[in-house]
Coordinates of C-alpha atoms and ligand atoms in Angstrom, one line a residue:
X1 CA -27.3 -136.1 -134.8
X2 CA -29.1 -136.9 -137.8
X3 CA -27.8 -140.3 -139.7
X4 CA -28.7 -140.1 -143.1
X5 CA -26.6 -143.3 -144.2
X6 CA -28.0 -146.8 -144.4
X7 CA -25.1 -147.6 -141.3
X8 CA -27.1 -149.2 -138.6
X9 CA -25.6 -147.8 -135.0
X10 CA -24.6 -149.8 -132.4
X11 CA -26.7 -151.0 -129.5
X12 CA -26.5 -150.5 -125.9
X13 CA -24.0 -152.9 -124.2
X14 CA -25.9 -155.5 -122.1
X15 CA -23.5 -155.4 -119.4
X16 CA -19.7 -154.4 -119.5
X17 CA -17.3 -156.5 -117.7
X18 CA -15.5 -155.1 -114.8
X19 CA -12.6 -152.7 -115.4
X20 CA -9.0 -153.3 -113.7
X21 CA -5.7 -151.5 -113.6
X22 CA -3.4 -152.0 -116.6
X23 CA 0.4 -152.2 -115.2
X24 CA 3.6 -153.8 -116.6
X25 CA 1.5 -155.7 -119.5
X26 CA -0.9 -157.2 -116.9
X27 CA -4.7 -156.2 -115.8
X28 CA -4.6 -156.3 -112.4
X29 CA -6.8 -155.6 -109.5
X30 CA -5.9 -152.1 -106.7
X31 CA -3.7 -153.6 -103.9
X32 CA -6.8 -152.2 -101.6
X33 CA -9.1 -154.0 -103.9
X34 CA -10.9 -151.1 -104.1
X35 CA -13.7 -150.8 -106.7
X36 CA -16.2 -147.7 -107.0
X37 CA -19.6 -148.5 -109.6
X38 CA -19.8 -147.4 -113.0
X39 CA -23.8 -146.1 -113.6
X40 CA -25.3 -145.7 -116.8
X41 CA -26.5 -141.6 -116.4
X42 CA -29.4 -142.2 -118.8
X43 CA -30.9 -145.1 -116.4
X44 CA -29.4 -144.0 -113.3
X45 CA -28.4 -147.9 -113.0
X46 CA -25.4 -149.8 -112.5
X47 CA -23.4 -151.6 -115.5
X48 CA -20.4 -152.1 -114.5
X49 CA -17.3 -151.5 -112.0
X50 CA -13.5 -150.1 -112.0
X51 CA -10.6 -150.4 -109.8
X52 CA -9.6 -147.7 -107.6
X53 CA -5.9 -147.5 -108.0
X54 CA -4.0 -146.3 -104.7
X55 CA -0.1 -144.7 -104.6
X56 CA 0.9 -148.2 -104.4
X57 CA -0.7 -148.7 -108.2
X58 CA 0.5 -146.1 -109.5
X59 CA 4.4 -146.0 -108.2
X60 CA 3.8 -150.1 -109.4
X61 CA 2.6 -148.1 -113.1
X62 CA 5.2 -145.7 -113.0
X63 CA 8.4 -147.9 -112.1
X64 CA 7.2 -149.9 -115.0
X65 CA 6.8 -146.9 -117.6
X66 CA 10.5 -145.8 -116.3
X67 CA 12.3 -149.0 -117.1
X68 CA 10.8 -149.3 -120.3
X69 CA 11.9 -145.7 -121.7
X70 CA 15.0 -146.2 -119.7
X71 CA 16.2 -149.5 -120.9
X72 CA 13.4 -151.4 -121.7
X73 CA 12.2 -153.0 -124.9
X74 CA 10.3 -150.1 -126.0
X75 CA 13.9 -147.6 -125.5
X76 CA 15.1 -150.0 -128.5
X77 CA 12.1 -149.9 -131.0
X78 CA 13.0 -147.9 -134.1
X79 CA 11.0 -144.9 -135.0
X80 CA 9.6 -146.9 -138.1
X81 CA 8.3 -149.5 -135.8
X82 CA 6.7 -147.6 -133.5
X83 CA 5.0 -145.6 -136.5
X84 CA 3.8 -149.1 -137.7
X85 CA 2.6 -149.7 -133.8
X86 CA 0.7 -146.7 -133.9
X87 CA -0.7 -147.1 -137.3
X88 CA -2.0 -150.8 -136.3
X89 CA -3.8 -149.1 -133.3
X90 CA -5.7 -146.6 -135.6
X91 CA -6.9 -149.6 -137.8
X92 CA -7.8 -151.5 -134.4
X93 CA -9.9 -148.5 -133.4
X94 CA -11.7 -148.3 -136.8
X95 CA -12.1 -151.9 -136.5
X96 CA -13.3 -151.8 -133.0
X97 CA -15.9 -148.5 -133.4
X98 CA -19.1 -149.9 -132.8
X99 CA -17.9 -151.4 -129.4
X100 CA -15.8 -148.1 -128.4
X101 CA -18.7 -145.8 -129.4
X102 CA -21.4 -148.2 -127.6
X103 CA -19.5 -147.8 -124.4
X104 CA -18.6 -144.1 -124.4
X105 CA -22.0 -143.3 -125.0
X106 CA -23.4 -145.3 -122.4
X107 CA -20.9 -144.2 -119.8
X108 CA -21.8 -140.8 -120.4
X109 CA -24.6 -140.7 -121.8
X110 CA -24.1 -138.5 -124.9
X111 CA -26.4 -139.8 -128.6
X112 CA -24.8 -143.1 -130.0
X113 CA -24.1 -140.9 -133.7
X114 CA -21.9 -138.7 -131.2
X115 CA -19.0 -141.1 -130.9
X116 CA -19.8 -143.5 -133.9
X117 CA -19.8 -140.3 -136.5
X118 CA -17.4 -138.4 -134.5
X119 CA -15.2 -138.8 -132.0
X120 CA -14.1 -142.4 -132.4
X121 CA -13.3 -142.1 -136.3
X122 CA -11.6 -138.7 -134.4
X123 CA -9.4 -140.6 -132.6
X124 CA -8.2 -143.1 -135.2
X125 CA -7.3 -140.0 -137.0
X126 CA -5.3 -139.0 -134.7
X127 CA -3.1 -142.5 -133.8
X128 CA -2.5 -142.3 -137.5
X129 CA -1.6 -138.7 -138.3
X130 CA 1.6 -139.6 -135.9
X131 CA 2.4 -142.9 -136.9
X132 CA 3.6 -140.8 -140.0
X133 CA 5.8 -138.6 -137.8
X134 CA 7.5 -141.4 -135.8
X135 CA 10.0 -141.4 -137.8
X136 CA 10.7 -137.8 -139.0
X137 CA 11.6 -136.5 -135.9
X138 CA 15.0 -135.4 -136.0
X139 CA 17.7 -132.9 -134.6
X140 CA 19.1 -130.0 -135.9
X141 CA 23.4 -129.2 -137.5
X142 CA 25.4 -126.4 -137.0
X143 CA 27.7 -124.9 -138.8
X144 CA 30.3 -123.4 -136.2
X145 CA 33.7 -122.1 -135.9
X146 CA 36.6 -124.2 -134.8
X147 CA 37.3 -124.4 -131.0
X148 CA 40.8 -123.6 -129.8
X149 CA 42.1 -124.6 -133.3
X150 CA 40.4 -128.1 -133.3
X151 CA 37.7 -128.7 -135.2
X152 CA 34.2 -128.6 -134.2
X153 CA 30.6 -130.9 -135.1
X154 CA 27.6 -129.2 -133.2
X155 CA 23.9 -130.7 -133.6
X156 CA 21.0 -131.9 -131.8
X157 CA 19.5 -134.7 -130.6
X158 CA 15.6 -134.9 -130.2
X159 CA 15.3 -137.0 -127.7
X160 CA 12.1 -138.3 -125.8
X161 CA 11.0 -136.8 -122.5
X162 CA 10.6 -139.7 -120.6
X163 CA 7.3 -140.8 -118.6
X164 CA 4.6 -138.8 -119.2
X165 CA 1.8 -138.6 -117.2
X166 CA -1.9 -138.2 -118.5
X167 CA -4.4 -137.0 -116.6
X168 CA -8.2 -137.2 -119.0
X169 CA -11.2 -135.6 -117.8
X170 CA -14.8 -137.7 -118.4
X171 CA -16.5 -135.2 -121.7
X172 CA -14.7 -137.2 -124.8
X173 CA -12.6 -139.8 -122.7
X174 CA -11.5 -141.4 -125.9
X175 CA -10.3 -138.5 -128.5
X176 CA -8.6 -136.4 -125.1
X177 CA -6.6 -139.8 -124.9
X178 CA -5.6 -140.1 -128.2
X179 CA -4.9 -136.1 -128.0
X180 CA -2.2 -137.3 -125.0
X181 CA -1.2 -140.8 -126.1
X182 CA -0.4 -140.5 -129.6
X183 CA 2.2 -137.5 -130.0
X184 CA 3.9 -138.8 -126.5
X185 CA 4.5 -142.2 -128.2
X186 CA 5.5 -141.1 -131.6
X187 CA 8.2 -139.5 -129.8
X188 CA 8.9 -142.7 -127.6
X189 CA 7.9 -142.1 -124.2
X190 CA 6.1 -144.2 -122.0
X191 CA 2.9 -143.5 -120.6
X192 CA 0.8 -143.6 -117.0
X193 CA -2.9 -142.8 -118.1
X194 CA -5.4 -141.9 -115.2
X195 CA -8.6 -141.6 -116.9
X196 CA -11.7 -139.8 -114.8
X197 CA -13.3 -141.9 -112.4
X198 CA -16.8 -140.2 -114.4
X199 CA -16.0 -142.3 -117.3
X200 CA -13.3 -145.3 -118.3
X201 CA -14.8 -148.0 -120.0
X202 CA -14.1 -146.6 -123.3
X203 CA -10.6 -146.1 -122.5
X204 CA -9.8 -149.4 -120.7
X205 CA -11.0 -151.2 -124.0
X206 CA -8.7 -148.3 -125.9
X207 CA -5.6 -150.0 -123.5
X208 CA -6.6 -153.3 -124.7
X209 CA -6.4 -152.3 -128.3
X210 CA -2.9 -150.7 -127.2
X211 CA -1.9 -153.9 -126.0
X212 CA -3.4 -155.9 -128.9
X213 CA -1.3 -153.5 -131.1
X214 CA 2.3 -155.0 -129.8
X215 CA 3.6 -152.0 -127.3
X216 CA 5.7 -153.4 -125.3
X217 CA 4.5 -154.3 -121.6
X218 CA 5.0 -150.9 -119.7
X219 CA 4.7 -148.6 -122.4
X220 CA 1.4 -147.5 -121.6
X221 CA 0.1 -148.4 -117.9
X222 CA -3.9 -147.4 -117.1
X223 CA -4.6 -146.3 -113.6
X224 CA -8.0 -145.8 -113.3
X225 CA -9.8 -144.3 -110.1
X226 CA -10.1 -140.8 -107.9
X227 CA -8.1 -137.6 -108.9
X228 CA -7.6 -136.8 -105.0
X229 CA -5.7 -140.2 -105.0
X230 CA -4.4 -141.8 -107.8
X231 CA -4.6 -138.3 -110.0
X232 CA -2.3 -136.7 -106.8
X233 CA -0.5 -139.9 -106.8
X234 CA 0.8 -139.3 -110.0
X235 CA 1.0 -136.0 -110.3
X236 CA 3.8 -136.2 -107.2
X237 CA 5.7 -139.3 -108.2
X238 CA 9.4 -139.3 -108.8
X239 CA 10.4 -140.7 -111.8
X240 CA 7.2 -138.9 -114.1
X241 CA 8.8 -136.3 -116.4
X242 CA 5.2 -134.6 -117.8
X243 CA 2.1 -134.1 -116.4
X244 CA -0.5 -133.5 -119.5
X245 CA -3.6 -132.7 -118.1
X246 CA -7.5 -131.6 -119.8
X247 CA -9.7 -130.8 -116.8
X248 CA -11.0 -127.8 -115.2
X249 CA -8.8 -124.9 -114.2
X250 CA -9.8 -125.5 -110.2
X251 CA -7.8 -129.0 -110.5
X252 CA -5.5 -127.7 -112.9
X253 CA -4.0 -125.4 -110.8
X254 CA -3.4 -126.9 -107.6
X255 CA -1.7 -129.8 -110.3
X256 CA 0.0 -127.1 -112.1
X257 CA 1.4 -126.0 -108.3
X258 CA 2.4 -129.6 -107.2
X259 CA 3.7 -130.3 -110.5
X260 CA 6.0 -127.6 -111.8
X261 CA 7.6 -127.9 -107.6
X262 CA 8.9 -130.9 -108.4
X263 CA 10.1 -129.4 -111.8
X264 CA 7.9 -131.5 -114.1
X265 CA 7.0 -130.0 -117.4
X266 CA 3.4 -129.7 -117.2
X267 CA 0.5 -129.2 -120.2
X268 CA -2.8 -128.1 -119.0
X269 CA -5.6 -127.9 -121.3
X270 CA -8.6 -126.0 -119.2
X271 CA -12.0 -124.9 -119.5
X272 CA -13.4 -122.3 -121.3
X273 CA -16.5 -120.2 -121.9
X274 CA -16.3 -119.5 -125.4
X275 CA -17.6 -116.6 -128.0
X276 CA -19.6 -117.0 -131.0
X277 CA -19.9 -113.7 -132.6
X278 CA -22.6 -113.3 -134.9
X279 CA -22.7 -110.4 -137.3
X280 CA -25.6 -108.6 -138.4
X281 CA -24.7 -109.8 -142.3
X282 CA -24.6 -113.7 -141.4
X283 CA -27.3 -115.9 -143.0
X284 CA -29.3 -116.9 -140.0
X285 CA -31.3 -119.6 -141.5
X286 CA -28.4 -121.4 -142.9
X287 CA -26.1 -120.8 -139.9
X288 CA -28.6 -122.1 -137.2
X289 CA -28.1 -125.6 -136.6
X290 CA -24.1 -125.5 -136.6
X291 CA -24.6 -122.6 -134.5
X292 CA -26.4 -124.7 -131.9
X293 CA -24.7 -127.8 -132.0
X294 CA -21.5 -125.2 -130.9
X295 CA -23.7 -124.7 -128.0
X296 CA -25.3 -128.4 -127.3
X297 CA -22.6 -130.7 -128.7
X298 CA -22.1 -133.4 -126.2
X299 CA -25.1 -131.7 -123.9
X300 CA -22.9 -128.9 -123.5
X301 CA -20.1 -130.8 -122.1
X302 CA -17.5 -129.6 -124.6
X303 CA -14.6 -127.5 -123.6
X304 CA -15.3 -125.6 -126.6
X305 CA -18.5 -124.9 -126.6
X306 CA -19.8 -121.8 -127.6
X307 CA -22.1 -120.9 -125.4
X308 CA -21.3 -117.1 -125.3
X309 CA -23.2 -116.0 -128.2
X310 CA -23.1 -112.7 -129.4
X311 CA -25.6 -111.0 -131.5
X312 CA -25.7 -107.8 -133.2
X313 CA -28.5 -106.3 -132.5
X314 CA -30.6 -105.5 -135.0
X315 CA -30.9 -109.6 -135.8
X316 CA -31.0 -110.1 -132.2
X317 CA -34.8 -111.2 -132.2
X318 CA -34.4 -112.8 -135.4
X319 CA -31.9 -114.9 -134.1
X320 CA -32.9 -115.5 -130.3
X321 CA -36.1 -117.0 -131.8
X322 CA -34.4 -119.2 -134.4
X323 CA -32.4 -120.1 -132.1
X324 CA -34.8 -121.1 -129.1
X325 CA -36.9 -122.8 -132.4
X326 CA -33.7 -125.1 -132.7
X327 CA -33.0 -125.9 -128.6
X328 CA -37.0 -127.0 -128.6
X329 CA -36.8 -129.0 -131.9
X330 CA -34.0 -131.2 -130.4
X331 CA -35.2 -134.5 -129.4
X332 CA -33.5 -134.9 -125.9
X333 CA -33.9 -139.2 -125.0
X334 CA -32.6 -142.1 -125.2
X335 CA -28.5 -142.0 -126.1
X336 CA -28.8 -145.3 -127.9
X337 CA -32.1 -144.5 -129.4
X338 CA -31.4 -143.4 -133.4
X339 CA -33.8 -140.5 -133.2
X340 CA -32.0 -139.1 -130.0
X341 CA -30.4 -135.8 -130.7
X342 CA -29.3 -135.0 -126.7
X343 CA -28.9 -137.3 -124.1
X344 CA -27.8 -136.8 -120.4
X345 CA -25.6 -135.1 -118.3
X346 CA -22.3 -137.4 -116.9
X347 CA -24.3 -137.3 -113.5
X348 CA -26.3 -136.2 -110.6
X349 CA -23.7 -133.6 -109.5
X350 CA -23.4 -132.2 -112.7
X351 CA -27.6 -131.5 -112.8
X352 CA -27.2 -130.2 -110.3
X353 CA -25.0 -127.7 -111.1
X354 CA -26.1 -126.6 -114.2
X355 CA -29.7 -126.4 -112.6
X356 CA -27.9 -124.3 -109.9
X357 CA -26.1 -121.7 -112.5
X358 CA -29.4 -121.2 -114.3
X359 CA -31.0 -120.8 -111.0
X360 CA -28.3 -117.8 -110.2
X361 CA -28.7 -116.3 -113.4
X362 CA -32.7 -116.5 -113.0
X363 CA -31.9 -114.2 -109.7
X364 CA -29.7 -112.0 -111.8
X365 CA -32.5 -111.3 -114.1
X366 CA -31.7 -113.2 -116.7
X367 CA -34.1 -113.9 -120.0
X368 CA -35.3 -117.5 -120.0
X369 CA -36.2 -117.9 -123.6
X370 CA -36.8 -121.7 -123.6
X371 CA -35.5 -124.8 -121.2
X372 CA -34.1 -123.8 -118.1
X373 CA -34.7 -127.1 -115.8
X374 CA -34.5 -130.8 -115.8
X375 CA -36.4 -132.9 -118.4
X376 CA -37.9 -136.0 -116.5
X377 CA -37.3 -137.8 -113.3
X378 CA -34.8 -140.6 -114.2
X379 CA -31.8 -139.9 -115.9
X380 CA -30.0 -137.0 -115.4
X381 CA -31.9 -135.4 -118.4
X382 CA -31.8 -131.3 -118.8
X383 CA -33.6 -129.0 -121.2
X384 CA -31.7 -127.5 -124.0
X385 CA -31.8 -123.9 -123.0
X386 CA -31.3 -120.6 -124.2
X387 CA -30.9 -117.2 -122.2
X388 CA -30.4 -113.8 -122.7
X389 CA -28.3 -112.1 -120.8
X390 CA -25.7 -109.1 -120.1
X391 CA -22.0 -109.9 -120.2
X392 CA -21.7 -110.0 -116.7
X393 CA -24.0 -112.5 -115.2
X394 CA -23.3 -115.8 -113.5
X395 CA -24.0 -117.6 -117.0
X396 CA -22.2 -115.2 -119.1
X397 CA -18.9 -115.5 -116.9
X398 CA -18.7 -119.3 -115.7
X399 CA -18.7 -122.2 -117.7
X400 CA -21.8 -124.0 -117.1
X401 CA -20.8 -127.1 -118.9
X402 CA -24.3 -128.0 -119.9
X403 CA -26.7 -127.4 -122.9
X404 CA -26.6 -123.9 -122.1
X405 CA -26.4 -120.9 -124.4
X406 CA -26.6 -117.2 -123.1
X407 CA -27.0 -115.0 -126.0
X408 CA -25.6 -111.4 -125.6
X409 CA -26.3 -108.3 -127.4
X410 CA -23.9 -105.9 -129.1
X411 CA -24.1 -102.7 -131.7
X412 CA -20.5 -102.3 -132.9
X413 CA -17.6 -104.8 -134.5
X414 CA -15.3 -103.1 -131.4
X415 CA -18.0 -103.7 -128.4
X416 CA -18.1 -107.4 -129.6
X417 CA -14.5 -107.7 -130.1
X418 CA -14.1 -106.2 -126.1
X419 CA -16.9 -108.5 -124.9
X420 CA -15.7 -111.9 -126.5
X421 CA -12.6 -111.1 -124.8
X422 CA -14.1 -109.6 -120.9
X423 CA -13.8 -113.5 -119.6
X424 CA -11.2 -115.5 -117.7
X425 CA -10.8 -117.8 -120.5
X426 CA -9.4 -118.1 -124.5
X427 CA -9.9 -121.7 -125.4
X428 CA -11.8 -121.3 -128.7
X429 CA -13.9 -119.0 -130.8
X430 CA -16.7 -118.2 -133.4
X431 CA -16.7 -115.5 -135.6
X432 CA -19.8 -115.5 -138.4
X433 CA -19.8 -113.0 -140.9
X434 CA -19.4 -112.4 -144.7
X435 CA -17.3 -109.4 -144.6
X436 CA -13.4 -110.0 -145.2
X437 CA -12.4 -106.8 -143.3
X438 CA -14.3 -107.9 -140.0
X439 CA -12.8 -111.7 -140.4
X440 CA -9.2 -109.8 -140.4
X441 CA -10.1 -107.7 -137.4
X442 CA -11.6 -110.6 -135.4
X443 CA -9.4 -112.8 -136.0
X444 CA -6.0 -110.9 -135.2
X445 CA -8.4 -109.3 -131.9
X446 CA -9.8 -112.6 -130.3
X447 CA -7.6 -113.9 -127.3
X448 CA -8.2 -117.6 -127.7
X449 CA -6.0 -120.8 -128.8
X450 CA -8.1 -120.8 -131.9
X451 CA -11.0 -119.1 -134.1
X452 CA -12.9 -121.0 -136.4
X453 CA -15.0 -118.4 -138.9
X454 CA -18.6 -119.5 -140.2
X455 CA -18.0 -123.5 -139.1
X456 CA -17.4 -125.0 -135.3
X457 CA -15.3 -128.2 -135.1
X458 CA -13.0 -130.1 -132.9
X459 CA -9.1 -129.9 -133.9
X460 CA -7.7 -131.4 -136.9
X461 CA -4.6 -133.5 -134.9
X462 CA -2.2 -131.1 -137.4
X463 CA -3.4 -128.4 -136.1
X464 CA -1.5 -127.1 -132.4
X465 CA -4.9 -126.9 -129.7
X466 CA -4.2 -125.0 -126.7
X467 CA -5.9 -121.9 -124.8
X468 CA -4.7 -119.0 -123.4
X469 CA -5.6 -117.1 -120.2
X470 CA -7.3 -119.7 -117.4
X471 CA -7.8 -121.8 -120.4
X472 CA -4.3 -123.6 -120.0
X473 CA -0.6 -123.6 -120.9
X474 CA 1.4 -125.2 -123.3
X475 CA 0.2 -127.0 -126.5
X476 CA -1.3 -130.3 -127.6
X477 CA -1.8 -132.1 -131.2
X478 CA 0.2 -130.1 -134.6
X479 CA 4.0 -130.0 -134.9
X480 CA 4.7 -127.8 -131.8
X481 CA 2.7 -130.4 -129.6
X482 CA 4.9 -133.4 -131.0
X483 CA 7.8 -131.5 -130.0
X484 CA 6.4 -130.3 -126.5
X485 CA 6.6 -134.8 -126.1
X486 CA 10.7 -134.4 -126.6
X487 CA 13.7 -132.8 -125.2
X488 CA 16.3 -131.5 -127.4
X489 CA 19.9 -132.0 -126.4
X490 CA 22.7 -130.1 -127.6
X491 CA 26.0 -132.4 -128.5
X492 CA 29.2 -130.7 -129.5
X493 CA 32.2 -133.0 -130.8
X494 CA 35.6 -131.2 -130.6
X495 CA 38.4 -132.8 -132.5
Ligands
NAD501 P1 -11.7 -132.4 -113.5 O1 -10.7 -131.3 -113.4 O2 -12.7 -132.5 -112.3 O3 -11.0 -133.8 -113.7 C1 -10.1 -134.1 -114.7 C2 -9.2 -135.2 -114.3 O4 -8.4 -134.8 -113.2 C3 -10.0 -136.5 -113.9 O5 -9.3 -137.6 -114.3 C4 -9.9 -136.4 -112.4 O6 -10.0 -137.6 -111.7 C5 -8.5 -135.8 -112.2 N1 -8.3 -135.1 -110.9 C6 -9.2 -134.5 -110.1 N2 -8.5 -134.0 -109.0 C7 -7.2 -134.3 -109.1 C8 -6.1 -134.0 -108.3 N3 -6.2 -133.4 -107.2 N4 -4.9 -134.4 -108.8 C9 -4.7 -135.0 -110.0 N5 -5.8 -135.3 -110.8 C10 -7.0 -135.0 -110.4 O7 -12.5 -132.1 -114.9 P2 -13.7 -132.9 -115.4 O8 -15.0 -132.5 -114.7 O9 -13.4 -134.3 -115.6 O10 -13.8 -132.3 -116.9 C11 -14.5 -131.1 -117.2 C12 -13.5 -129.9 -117.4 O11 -12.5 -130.3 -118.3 C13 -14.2 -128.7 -117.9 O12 -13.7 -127.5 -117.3 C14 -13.8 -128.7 -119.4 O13 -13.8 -127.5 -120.1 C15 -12.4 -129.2 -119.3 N6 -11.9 -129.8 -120.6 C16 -11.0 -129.1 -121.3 C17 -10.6 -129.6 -122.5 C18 -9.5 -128.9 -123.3 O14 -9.0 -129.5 -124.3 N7 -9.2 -127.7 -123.0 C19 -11.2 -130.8 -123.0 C20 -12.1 -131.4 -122.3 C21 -12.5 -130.9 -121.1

């Protein structure tokens, strides 16, 4: 990211204290006293530590999040109070960004502007878009016909769901929390975070802000650790009402399984492998850059990335070299360095997975146009690359969740519209084009939770985000996500 203001970017954390749990209003070490290290992916070093929470945390977490919703303090704060609560977080956050950015971008490793510019202004956004609706969430009157000659009052109480459970995966720790944590509060439910073992050290100073901000102790309880314990833990306690979950479809669907047996609602935001169409009538030159940062964002590690991108075929040359002109210009270093434009993968296993699906679409016959391995020896540093492929290659069917982008060819406005939608997933998609008639077609064609025409963006928090197909169920952020955090309860009054 470019910085063209006079704002001077935060600096790399010398060292970041060690993490714990966050239960009942108290940080606290596992029972097992369990800690796992925290390395900086751009150094390949240690800088800090967190607690590995066990099922003895995290009944602890959730016993505590019960009470409070149940009978607690937090059950009696009004929805204008808990609107203020939230509101004080957002100007904690905006008064806290150069520490939150600093250490989400040397946890995972992604360019200082990333978080500073983005995400953690993003998430302050969110915290305050529903403080507003604290307080406006109401029921509904009906206007019904005696019963048995006595009069009758029906309406409907919107009541909260209870203890939701959020599960965050390690990409954009911060904003996916604020995604979970600020609709389920507005509504007044109490929370059990478990953030990704990958990346927490943004969120546990996020807890601290919540607990700077006056919740009440319980409200929201951090376990942080492994998803094959303390995730599972969770995801199978008694007394959790809703699992919302943003991961990959693998986990999602053994949690989606475990969850909805024991009758839990469940959210599961998923991955995706996303199209960008590009039509032969777009302006290449000025499209370009936003084009790619739909494909690099973050390194690639965006759920919506766009990384399937679809060219018509008589620019396809014109664009495949603008575009491979763009992946070498980007200045791949240093996260904290102000020049940095990429930085580096979350960690070793994820090089080596992105080396390994590049590898299988080499076999496949894939066109390597530029990038295509590791950049250095320490850190876990990969080219930006572009490919060019079929529709049906390793690269063009899995998400690779790396600076990846497999470009595609197509002649007609139909053979796009049936390509962009021949994949498992429908999180997102890019359609870019001048022509009003294609933008109606497109957009009433794509299967996808969302299409974005000439710009790529996260979610505005009123806006519903969701996917379709293996890219999840049920909704997060807008109206219909706020009311996904309640239960609404039918009360008739004869007499
Ligand atoms: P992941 O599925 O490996 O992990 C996500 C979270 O689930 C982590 O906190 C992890 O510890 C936990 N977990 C793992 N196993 C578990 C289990 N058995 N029970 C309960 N919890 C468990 O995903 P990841 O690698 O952290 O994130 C990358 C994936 O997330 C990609 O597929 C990406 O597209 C997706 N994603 C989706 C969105 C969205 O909004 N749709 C946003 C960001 C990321």
């Amino acid at each position: 990211m470019t910085t063209t203001t006079e704002t001077r970017l935060p600096t790399r954390p010398d060292g970041v204290t060690d993490a714990k749990l966050f239960i009942d209003g108290e940080w606290v070490e596992a029972v097992s006293g369990e800690r796992t290290p925290v390395i900086d992916p751009s150094r390949e070093s240690q800088i800090s530590s967190i607690a590995l929470a066990g099922p003895e945390d995290v009944a602890r977490a959730v016993a505590a999040a019960r009470r409070e919703v149940d009978e607690g303090a937090w059950s009696r704060v009004s929805g204008a109070d808990r609107g203020r609560m939230l509101w004080r977080l957002a100007d904690l956050i905006e008064e806290h960004r150069e520490e939150l950015a600093a250490l989400e971008s040397v946890d995972i490793g992604r360019p200082i502007g990333e978080p500073f510019f983005g995400e953690i202004p993003l998430a302050s956004e969110v915290f305050r878009y529903f403080a507003g609706y604290a307080d406006k969430i109401h029921g509904t009157t009906f206007d019904l016909p005696d019963l048995g000659g006595k009069s009758r009052r029906t309406y409907t109480l919107r009541q909260p769901l209870g203890v939701v459970g959020a599960i965050t995966p390690w990409n954009a720790p911060t904003m996916i929390t604020a995604w979970k944590l600020a609709p389920a509060l507005a509504a007044g439910n109490t929370i059990v975070l478990k953030s990704a073992q990958e990346a927490s050290l943004s969120t546990v100073r996020l807890v601290q802000l919540i607990e700077e901000a006056g919740f009440p102790a319980g409200t929201v309880n951090l376990v942080t650790g492994r998803g094959s314990v303390a995730g599972e833990a969770l995801v199978t306690a008694p007394g959790v009402d809703k699992i919302s979950f943003t991961g990959s479809p693998e986990v999602g669907r053994g949690i989606a399984a475990k969850a909805s047996g024991a009758l839990k609602k469940i959210v599961l935001e998923l991955g995706g492998k996303s199209p960008q169409i590009i039509r032969a009538d777009a302006d290449l030159d000025e499209i370009i850059s936003t084009v790619g940062t739909g494909v690099f964002a973050n390194q690639g590690q965006t759920c919506a990335s766009g990384s399937r991108i679809f060219v018509q075929r008589d620019v396809l040359d014109a664009l495949v070299d603008r575009l491979a002109a763009h992946a070498d210009s980007i200045r791949v270093g240093d996260p904290f360095d102000e020049a940095t434009q990429m930085g580096t993968l979350i960690n070793e296993r994820q090089l080596k997975s992105v080396s390994a699906l590049v590898e299988q679409g080499r076999e496949y016959g894939v066109d390597v146009v530029t990038g295509g391995e590791r950049l250095g020896d320490r850190g876990y540093f990969f080219k930006p690359t572009v490919l060019v492929s079929d529709n049906d290659s390793p690269v063009a069917r899995q998400e690779i969740f790396g600076p990846v982008g497999t470009v595609i060819p197509f002649d007609t406005d139909e053979e796009a519209l049936r390509l962009a939608n021949d994949t498992e997933y429908g999180l997102t998609s890019v359609l870019w084009t001048n022509d009003s008639s294609a933008i109606n077609r497109f957009t009433k064609g794509l299967k996808a939770g969302s299409v974005w025409v000439n710009a790529w963006g996260p979610p505005h928090p009123a806006t519903p985000w969701l996917g379709v197909k293996t890219s999840g169920i049920g909704e997060e952020l807008g109206t219909s996500g706020l009311l996904a955090e309640t239960v609404e309860k039918v009360v008739n009054v004869v007499g």
